[in-house]
Tab-separated table of C-alpha atoms in Angstrom:
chain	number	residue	atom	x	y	z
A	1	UNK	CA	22.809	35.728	-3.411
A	2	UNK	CA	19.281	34.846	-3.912
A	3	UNK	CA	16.727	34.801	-1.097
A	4	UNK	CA	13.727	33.024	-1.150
A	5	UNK	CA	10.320	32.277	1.383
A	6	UNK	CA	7.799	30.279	1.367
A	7	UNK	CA	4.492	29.605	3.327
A	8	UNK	CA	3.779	32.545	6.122
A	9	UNK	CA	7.567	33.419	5.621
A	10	UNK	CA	6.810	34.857	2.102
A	11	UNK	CA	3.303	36.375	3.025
A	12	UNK	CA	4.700	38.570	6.007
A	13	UNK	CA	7.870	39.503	4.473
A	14	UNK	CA	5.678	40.343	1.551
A	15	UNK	CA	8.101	38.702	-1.203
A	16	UNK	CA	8.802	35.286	-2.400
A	17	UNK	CA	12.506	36.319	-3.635
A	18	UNK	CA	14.774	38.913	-3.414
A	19	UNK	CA	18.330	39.488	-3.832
A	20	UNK	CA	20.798	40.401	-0.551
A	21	UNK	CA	24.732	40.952	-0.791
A	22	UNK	CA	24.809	40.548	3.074
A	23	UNK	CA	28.516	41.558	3.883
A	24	UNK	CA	31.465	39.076	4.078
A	25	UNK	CA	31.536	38.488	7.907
A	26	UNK	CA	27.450	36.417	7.612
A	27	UNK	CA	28.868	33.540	7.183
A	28	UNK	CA	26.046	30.999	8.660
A	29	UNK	CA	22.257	30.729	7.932
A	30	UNK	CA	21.821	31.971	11.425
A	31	UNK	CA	23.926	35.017	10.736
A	32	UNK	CA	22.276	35.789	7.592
A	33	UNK	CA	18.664	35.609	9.198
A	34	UNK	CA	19.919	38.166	11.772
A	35	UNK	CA	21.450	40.494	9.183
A	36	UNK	CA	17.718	39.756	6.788
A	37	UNK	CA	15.764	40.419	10.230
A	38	UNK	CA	17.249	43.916	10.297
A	39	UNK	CA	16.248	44.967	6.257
A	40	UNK	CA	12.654	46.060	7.375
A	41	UNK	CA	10.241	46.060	10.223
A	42	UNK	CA	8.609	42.705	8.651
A	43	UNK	CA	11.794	40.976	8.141
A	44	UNK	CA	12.081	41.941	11.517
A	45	UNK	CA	8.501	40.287	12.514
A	46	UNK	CA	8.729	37.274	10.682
A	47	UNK	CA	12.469	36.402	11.233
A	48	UNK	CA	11.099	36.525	15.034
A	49	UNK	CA	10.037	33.357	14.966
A	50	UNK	CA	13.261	31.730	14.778
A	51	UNK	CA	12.480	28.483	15.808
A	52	UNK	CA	9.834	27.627	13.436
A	53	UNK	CA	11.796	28.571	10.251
A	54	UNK	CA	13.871	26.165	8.487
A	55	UNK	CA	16.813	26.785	5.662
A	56	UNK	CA	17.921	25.089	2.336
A	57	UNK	CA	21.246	25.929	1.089
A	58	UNK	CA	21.335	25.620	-2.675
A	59	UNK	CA	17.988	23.446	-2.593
A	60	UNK	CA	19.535	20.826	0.142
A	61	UNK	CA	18.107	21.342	3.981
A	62	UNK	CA	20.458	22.948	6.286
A	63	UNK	CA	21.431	24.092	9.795
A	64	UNK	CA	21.960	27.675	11.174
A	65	UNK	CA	24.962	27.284	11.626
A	66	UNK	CA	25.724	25.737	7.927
A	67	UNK	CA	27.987	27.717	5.993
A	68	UNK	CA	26.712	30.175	3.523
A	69	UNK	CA	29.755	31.287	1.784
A	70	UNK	CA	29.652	30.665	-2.228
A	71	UNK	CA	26.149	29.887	-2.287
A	72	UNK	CA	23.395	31.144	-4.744
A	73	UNK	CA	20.358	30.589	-3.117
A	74	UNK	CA	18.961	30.398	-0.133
A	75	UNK	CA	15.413	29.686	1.122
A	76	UNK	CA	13.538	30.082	4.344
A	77	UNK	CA	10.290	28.399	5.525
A	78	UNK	CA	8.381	26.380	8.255
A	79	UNK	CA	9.044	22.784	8.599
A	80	UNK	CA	7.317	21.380	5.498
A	81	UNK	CA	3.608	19.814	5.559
A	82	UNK	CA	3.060	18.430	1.923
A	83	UNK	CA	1.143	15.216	1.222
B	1	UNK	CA	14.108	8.526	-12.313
B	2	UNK	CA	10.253	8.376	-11.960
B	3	UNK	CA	9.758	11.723	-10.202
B	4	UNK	CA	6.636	14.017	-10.927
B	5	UNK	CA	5.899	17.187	-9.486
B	6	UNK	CA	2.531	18.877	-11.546
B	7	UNK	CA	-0.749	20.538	-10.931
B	8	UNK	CA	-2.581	18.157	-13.469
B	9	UNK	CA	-4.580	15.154	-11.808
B	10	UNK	CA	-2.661	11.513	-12.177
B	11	UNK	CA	-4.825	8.437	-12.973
B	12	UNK	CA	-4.300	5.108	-10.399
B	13	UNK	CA	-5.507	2.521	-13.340
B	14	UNK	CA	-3.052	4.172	-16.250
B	15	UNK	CA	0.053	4.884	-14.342
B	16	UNK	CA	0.027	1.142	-12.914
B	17	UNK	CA	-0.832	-0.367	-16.693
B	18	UNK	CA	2.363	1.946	-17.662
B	19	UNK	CA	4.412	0.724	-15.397
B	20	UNK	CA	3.706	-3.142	-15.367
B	21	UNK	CA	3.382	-3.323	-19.257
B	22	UNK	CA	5.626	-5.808	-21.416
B	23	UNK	CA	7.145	-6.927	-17.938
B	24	UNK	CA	6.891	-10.401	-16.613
B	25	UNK	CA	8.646	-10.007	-13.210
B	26	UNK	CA	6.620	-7.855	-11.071
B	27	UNK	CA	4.380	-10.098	-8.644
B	28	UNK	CA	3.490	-6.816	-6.834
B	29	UNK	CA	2.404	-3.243	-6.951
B	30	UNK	CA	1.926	-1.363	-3.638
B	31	UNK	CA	0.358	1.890	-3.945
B	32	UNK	CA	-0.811	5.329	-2.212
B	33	UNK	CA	-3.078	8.199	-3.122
B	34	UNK	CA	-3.355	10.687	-0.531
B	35	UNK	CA	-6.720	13.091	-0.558
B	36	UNK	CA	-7.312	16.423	-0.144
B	37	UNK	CA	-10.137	15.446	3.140
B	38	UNK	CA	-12.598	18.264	4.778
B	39	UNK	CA	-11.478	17.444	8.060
B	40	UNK	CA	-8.411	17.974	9.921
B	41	UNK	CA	-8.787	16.229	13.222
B	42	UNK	CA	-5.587	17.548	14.521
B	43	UNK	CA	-6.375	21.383	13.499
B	44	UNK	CA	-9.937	21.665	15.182
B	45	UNK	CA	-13.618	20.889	13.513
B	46	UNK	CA	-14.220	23.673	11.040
B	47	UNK	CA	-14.421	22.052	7.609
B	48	UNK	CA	-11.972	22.472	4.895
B	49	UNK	CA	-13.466	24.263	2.079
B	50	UNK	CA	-9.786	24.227	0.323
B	51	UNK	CA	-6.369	24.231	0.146
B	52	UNK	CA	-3.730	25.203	-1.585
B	53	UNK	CA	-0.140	23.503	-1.697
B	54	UNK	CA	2.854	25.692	-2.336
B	55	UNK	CA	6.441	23.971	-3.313
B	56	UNK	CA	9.897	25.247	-3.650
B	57	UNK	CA	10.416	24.200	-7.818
B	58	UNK	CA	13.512	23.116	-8.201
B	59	UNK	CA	14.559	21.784	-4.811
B	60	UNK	CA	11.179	19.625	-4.659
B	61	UNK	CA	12.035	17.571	-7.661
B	62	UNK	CA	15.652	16.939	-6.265
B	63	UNK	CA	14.610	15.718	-2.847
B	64	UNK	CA	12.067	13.514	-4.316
B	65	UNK	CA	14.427	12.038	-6.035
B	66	UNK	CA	16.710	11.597	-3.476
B	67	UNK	CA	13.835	9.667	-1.234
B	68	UNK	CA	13.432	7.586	-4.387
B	69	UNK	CA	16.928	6.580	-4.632
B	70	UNK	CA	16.918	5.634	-1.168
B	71	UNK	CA	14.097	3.497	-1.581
B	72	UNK	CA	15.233	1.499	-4.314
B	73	UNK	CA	18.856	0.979	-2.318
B	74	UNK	CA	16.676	-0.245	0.296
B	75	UNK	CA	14.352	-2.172	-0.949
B	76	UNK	CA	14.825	-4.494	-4.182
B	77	UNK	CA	11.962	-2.255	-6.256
B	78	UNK	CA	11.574	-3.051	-10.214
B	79	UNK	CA	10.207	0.195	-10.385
B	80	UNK	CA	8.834	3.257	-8.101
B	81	UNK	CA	6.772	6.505	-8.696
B	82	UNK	CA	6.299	9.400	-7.231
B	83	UNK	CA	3.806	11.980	-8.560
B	84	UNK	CA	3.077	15.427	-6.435
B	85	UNK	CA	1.008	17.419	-7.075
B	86	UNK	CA	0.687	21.226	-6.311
B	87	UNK	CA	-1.918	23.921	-6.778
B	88	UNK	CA	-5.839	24.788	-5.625
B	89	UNK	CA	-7.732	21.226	-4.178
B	90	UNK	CA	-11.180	20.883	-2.685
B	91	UNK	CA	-11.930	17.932	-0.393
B	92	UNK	CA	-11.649	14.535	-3.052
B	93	UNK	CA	-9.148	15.712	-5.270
B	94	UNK	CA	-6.218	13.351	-5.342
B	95	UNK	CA	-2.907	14.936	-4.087
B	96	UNK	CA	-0.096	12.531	-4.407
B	97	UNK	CA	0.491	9.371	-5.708
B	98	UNK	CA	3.279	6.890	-4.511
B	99	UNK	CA	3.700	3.354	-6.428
B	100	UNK	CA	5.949	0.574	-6.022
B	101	UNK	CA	6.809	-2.813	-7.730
B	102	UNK	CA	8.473	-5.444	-6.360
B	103	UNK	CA	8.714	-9.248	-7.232
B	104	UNK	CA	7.518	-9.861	-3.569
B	105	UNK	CA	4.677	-7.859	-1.815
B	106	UNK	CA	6.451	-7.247	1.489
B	107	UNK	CA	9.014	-4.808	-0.200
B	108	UNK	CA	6.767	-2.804	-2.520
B	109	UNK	CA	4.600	-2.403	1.089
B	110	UNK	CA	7.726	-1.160	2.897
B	111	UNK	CA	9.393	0.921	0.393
B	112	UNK	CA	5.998	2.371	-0.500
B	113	UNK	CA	4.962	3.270	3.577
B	114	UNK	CA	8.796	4.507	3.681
B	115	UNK	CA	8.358	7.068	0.863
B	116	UNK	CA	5.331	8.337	1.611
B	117	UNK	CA	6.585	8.881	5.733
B	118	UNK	CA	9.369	11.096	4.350
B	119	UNK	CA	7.285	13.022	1.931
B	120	UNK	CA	5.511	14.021	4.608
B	121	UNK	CA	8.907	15.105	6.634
B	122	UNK	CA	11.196	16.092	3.526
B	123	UNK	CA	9.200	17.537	0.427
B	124	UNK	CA	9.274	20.745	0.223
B	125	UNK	CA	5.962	21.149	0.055
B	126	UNK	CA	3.573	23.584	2.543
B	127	UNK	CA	-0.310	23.712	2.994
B	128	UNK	CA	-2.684	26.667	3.088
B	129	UNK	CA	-6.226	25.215	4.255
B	130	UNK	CA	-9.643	27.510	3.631
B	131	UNK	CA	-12.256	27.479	6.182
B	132	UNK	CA	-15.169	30.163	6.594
B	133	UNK	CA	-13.124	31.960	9.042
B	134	UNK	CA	-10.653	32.551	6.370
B	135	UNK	CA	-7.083	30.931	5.035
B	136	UNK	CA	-4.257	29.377	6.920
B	137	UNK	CA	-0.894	27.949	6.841
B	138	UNK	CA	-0.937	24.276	8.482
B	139	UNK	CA	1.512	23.631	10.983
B	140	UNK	CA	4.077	20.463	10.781
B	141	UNK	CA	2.475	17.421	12.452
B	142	UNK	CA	4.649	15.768	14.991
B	143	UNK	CA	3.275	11.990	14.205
B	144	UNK	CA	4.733	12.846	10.945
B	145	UNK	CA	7.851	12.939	12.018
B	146	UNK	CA	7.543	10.206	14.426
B	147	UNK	CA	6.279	8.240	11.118
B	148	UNK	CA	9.492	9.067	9.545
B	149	UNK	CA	11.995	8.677	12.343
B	150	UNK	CA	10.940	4.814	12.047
B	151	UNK	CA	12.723	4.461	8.775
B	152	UNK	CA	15.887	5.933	10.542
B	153	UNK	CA	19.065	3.292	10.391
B	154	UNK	CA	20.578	3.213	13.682
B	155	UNK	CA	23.970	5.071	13.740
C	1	UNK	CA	-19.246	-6.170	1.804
C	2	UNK	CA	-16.884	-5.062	-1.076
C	3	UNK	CA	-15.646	-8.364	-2.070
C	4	UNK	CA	-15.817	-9.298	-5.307
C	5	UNK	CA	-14.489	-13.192	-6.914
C	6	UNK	CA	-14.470	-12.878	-10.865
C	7	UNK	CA	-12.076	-14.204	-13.388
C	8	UNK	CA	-12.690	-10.785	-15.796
C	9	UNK	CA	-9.976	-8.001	-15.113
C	10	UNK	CA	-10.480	-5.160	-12.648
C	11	UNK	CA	-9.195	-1.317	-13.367
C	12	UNK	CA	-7.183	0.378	-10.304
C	13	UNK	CA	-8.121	3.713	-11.500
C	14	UNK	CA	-12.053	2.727	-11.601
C	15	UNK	CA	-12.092	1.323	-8.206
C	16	UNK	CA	-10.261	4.080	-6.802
C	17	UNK	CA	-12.615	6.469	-8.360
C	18	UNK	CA	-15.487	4.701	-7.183
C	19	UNK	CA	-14.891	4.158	-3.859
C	20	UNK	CA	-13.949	7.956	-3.264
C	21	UNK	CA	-16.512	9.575	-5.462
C	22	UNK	CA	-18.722	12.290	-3.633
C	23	UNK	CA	-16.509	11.614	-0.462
C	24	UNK	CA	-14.733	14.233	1.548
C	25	UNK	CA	-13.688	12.199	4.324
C	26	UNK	CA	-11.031	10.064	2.904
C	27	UNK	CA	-7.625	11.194	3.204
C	28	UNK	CA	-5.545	8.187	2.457
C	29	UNK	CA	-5.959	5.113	-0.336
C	30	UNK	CA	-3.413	2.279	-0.064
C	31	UNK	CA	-4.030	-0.405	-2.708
C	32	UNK	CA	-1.807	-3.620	-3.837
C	33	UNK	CA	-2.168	-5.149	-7.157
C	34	UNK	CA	-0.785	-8.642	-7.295
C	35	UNK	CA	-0.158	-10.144	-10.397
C	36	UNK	CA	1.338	-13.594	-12.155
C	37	UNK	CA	5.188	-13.494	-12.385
C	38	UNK	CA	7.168	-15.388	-15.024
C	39	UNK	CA	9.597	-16.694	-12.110
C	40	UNK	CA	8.702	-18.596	-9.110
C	41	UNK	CA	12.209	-17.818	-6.908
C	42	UNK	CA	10.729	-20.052	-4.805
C	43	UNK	CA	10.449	-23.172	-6.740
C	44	UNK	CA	13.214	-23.234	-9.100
C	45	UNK	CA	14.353	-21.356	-12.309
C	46	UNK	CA	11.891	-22.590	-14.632
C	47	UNK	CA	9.781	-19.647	-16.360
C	48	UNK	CA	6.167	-19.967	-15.644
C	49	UNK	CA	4.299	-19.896	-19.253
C	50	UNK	CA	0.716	-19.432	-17.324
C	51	UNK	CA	-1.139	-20.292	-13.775
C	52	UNK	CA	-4.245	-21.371	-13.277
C	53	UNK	CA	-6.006	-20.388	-10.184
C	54	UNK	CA	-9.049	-22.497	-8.711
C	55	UNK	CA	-11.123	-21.751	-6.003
C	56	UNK	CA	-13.906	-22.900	-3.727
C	57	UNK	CA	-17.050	-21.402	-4.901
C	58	UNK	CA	-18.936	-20.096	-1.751
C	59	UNK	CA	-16.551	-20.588	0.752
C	60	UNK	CA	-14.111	-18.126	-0.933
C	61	UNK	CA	-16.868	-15.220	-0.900
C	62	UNK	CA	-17.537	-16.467	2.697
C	63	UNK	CA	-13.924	-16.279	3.455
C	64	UNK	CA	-12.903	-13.063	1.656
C	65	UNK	CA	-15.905	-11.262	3.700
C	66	UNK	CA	-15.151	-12.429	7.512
C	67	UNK	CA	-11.658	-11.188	6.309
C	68	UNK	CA	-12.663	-8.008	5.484
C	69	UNK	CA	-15.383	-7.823	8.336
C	70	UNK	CA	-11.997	-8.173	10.590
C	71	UNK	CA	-10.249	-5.927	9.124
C	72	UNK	CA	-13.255	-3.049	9.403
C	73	UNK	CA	-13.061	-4.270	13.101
C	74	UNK	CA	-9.283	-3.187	13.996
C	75	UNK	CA	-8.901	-0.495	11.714
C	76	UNK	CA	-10.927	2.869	11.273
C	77	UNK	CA	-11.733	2.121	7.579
C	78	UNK	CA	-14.188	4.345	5.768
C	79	UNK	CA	-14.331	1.612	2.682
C	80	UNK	CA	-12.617	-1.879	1.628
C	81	UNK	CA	-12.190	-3.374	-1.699
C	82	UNK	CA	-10.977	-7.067	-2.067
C	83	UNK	CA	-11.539	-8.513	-6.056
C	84	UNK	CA	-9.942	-11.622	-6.535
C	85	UNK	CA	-9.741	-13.000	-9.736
C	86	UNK	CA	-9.814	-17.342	-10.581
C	87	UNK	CA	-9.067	-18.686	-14.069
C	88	UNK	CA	-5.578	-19.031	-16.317
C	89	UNK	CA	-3.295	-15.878	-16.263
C	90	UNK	CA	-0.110	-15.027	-18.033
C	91	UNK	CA	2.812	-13.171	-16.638
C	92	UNK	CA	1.836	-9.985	-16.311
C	93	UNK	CA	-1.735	-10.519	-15.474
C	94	UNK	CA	-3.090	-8.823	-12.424
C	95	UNK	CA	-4.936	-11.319	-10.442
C	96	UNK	CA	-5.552	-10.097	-6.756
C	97	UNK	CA	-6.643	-6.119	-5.664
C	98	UNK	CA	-6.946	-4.972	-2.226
C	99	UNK	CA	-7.799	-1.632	-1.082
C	100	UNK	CA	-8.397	0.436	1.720
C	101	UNK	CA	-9.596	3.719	2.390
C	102	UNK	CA	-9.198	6.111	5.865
C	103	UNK	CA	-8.705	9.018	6.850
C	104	UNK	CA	-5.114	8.463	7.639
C	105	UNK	CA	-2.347	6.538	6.054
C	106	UNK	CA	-1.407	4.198	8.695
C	107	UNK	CA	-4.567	2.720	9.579
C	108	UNK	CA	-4.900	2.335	5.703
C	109	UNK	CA	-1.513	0.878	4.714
C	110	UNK	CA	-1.762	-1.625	8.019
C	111	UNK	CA	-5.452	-3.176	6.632
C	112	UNK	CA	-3.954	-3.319	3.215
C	113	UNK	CA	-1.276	-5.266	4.196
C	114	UNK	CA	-3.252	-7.312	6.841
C	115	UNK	CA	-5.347	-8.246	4.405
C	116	UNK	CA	-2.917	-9.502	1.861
C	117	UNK	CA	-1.240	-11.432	4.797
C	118	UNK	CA	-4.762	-12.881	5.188
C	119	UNK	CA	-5.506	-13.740	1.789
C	120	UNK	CA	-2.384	-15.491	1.437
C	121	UNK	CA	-3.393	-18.310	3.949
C	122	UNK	CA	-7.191	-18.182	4.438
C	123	UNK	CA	-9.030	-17.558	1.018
C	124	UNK	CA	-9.250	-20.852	-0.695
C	125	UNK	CA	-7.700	-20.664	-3.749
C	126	UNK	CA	-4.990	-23.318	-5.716
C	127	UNK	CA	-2.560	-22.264	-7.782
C	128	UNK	CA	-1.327	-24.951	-10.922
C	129	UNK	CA	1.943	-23.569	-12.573
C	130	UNK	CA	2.076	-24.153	-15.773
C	131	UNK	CA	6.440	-24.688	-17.674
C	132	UNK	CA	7.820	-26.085	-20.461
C	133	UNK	CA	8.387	-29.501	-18.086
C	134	UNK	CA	4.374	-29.387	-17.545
C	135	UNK	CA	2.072	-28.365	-15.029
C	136	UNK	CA	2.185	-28.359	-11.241
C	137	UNK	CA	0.508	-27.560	-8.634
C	138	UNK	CA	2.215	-25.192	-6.107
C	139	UNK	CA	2.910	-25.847	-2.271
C	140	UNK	CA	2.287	-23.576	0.239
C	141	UNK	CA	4.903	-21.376	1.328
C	142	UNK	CA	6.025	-20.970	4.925
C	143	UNK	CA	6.886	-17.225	4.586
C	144	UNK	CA	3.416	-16.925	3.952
C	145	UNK	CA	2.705	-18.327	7.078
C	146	UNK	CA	4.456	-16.750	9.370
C	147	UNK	CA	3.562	-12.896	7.506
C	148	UNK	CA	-0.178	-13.882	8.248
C	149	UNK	CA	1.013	-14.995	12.093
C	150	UNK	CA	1.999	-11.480	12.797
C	151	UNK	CA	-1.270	-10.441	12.916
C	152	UNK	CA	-2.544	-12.994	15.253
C	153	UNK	CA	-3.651	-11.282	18.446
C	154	UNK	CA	-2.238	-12.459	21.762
C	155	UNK	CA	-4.372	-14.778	23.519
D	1	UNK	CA	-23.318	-35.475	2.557
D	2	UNK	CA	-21.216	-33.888	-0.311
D	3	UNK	CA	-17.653	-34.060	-0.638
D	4	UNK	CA	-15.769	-31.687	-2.778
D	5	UNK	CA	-12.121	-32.091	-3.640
D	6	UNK	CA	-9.454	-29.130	-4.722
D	7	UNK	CA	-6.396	-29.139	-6.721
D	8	UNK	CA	-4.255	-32.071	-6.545
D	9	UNK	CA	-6.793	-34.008	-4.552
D	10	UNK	CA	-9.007	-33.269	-7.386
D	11	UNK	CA	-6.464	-34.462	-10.031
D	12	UNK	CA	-5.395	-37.629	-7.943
D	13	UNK	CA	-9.116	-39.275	-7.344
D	14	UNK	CA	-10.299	-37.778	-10.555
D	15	UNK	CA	-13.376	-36.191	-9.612
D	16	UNK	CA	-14.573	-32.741	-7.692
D	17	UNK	CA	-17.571	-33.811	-6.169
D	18	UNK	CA	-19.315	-37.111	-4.768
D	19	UNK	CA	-21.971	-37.590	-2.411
D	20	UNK	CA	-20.516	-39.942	0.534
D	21	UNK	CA	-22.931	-41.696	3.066
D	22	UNK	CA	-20.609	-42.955	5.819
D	23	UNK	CA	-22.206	-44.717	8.561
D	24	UNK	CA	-23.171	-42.951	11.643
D	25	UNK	CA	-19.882	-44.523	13.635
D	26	UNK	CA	-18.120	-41.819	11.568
D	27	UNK	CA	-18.084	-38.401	13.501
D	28	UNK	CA	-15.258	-36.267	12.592
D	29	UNK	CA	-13.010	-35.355	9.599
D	30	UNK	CA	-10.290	-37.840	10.025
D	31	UNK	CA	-12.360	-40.472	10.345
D	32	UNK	CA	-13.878	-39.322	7.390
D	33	UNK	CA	-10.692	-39.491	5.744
D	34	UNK	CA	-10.196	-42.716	6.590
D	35	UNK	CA	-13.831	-44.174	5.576
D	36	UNK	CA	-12.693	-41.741	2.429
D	37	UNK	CA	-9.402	-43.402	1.596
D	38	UNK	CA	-11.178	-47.209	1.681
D	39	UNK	CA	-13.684	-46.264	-1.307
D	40	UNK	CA	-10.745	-46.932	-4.463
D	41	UNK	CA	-7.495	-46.881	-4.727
D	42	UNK	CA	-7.282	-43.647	-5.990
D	43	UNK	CA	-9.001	-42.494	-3.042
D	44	UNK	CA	-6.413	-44.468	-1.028
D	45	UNK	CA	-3.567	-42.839	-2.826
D	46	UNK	CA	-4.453	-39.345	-2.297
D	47	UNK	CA	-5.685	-39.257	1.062
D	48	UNK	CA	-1.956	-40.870	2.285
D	49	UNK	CA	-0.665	-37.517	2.399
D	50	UNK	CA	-2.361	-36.772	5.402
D	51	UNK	CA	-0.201	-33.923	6.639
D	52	UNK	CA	-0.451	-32.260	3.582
D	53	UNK	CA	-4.801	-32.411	3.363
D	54	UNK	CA	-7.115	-29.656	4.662
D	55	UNK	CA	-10.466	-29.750	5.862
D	56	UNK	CA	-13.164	-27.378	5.464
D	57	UNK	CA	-16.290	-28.356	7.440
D	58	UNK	CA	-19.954	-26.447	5.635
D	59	UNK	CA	-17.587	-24.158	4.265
D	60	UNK	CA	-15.555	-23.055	7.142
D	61	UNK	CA	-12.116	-24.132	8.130
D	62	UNK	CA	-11.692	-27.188	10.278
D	63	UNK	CA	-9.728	-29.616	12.135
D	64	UNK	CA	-8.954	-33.865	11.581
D	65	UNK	CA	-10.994	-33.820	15.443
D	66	UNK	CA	-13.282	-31.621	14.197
D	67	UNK	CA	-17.129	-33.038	14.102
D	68	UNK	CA	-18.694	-34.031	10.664
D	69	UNK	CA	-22.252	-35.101	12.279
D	70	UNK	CA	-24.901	-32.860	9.953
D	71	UNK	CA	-23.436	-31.259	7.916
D	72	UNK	CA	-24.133	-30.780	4.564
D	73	UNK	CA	-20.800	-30.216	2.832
D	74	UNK	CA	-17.292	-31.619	3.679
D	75	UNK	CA	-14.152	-30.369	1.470
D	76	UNK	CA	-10.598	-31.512	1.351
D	77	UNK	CA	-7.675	-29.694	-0.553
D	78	UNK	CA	-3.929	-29.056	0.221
D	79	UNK	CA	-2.921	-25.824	1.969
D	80	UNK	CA	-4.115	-22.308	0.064
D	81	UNK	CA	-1.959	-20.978	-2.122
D	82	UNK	CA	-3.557	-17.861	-3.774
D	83	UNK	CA	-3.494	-14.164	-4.269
């Protein structure tokens, strides 16, 4: 599955992408950012701010508690602040 | 579908001449340019030397096209663009663009207001602004997503 | 004043261009182009070949500016554009531009659209539609009217 | 004191301009009109569509009570129909 930040998200993990085979019990968004949050001590930091990140699901906005199962990518950032 | 995301500047005068040419039904084109401005009232008085907007490729291009579809279901539109740009801007450079034709003026004003209120709330687009003190990431704006809620149909 | 009453063509792209050049307070440009149609839904099926537009020399200038001095007056508008061309047109001819600069889209998108409203019943201009059946002048129309009314300011 | 005509008005008396000395009795626009409408028969002819005619007083917008007395310019033409 392919992880991706933007904005703050990707300068404080320190990556715009990796790739996570979180285990088959993360089903949601929210479990997956708990499970991310745990990879490394800046996961850790920036997944702390859980109210001011938002997910996509295969490039459509989601919920935490939308199901990740069968997806190939999903992206984290703040709410958005183009135009 | 009349989607653009690029770093390249757009021009007002040629994408309207492109649009309207060889037709004989539009009565109206309703447009918006939005401006990369030195000021950010709502983020305090230090000017805005730059700023830099990063997008998510791929998922950009299909929301923006889903906004335009719901416009022209809306609205009767003849035709509707949408150009985004991302990249490095300094206060004047033109950002994004947002042009609709209609036969009558009060739907190209509507549909046009309507898209650019839910860029605002639904591109994935984020800004970096560069002051003296150094760079930051702008946070959401609330009135923006007052703006947009306007547009919502009631359940 | 930025008003302009000509019968040669105007370019969007130049206007914008020069009304934001050297400017880093503008944030938001909404513009509407209006231009001749073939078809009049309004007044039947026949296609319109041309339209001539007359005006009143003096009092449209006059007009065009206390309409934009107005606007300036309930909007925060860092510029205002109105050209309105007089003479024949063919469908597809742009005859009318409005636009409006600020440093935010609403206030920007409002004037533009007030001052289309405006135009619409207050600038003195006639058009004569010109069919295969001949040419005729063309009434007034009520829904321009009441779009201008919603402006009015309670007494 | 001129008069101007617009569009149909125009068309129907067959002229765009005239200079009009009405006597001093008439004071406002309507009564203009009607010191207007005796002059020909075309005049007659176009100004019976009263309801339809607009008045513009030295260049600004006016009224059938509105008063004529000094001023230079007097136009009639049927509601606006640009942009």
């Amino acid at each position: 599955m392919k992880i991706l930040y933007f904005a703050w998200l990707r300068t404080e993990i320190g990556m715009a992408e990796e790739t996570a085979s979180p285990p088959e019990t993360v089903t949601t968004a929210g479990a997956l950012i708990d499970w991310l949050a745990a990879l490394s001590p800046r996961h850790g930091t920036a997944f702390e701010k859980r109210n001011s990140i938002r997910v996509a699901i295969d490039q459509e906005f989601a919920e935490t508690d939308s199901v990740i199962t069968g997806a190939n990518e999903v992206a984290f950032f703040p709410p958005v602040t183009g135009g | 579908m009349a989607v653009r995301v690029q770093s390249e500047a757009f021009d007002l005068g040629v994408e309207t001449a492109r649009l309207t040419k060889g037709r004989h039904d539009v009565g109206a084109v309703a447009s918006f340019v939005g401006i990369a401005r030195e000021n950010n009232p709502d983020e305090g008085a230090e000017p805005v030397i730059a700023m830099t907007l990063e997008h998510y490729p791929g998922m950009t291009e299909r929301q923006l096209e889903a906004i335009e579809a719901e416009a022209r279901e809306r609205w009767p539109l003849l035709d509707c663009l949408i150009v985004h740009r991302y990249g490095r801007f300094e206060p004047g450079d033109p950002i994004v663009l947002v042009m609709t034709l209609s036969s009558h003026r009060q739907a190209a004003f509507d549909a046009c207001q309507f898209l650019m209120d839910w860029l605002k709330t639904k591109a994935p687009f984020w800004k970096q602004e560069e002051t003296a003190s150094g760079q930051r990431w702008v946070a959401a704006r609330k009135s923006d997503d007052a703006a947009a809620k306007k547009w919502s149909k009631p359940a």
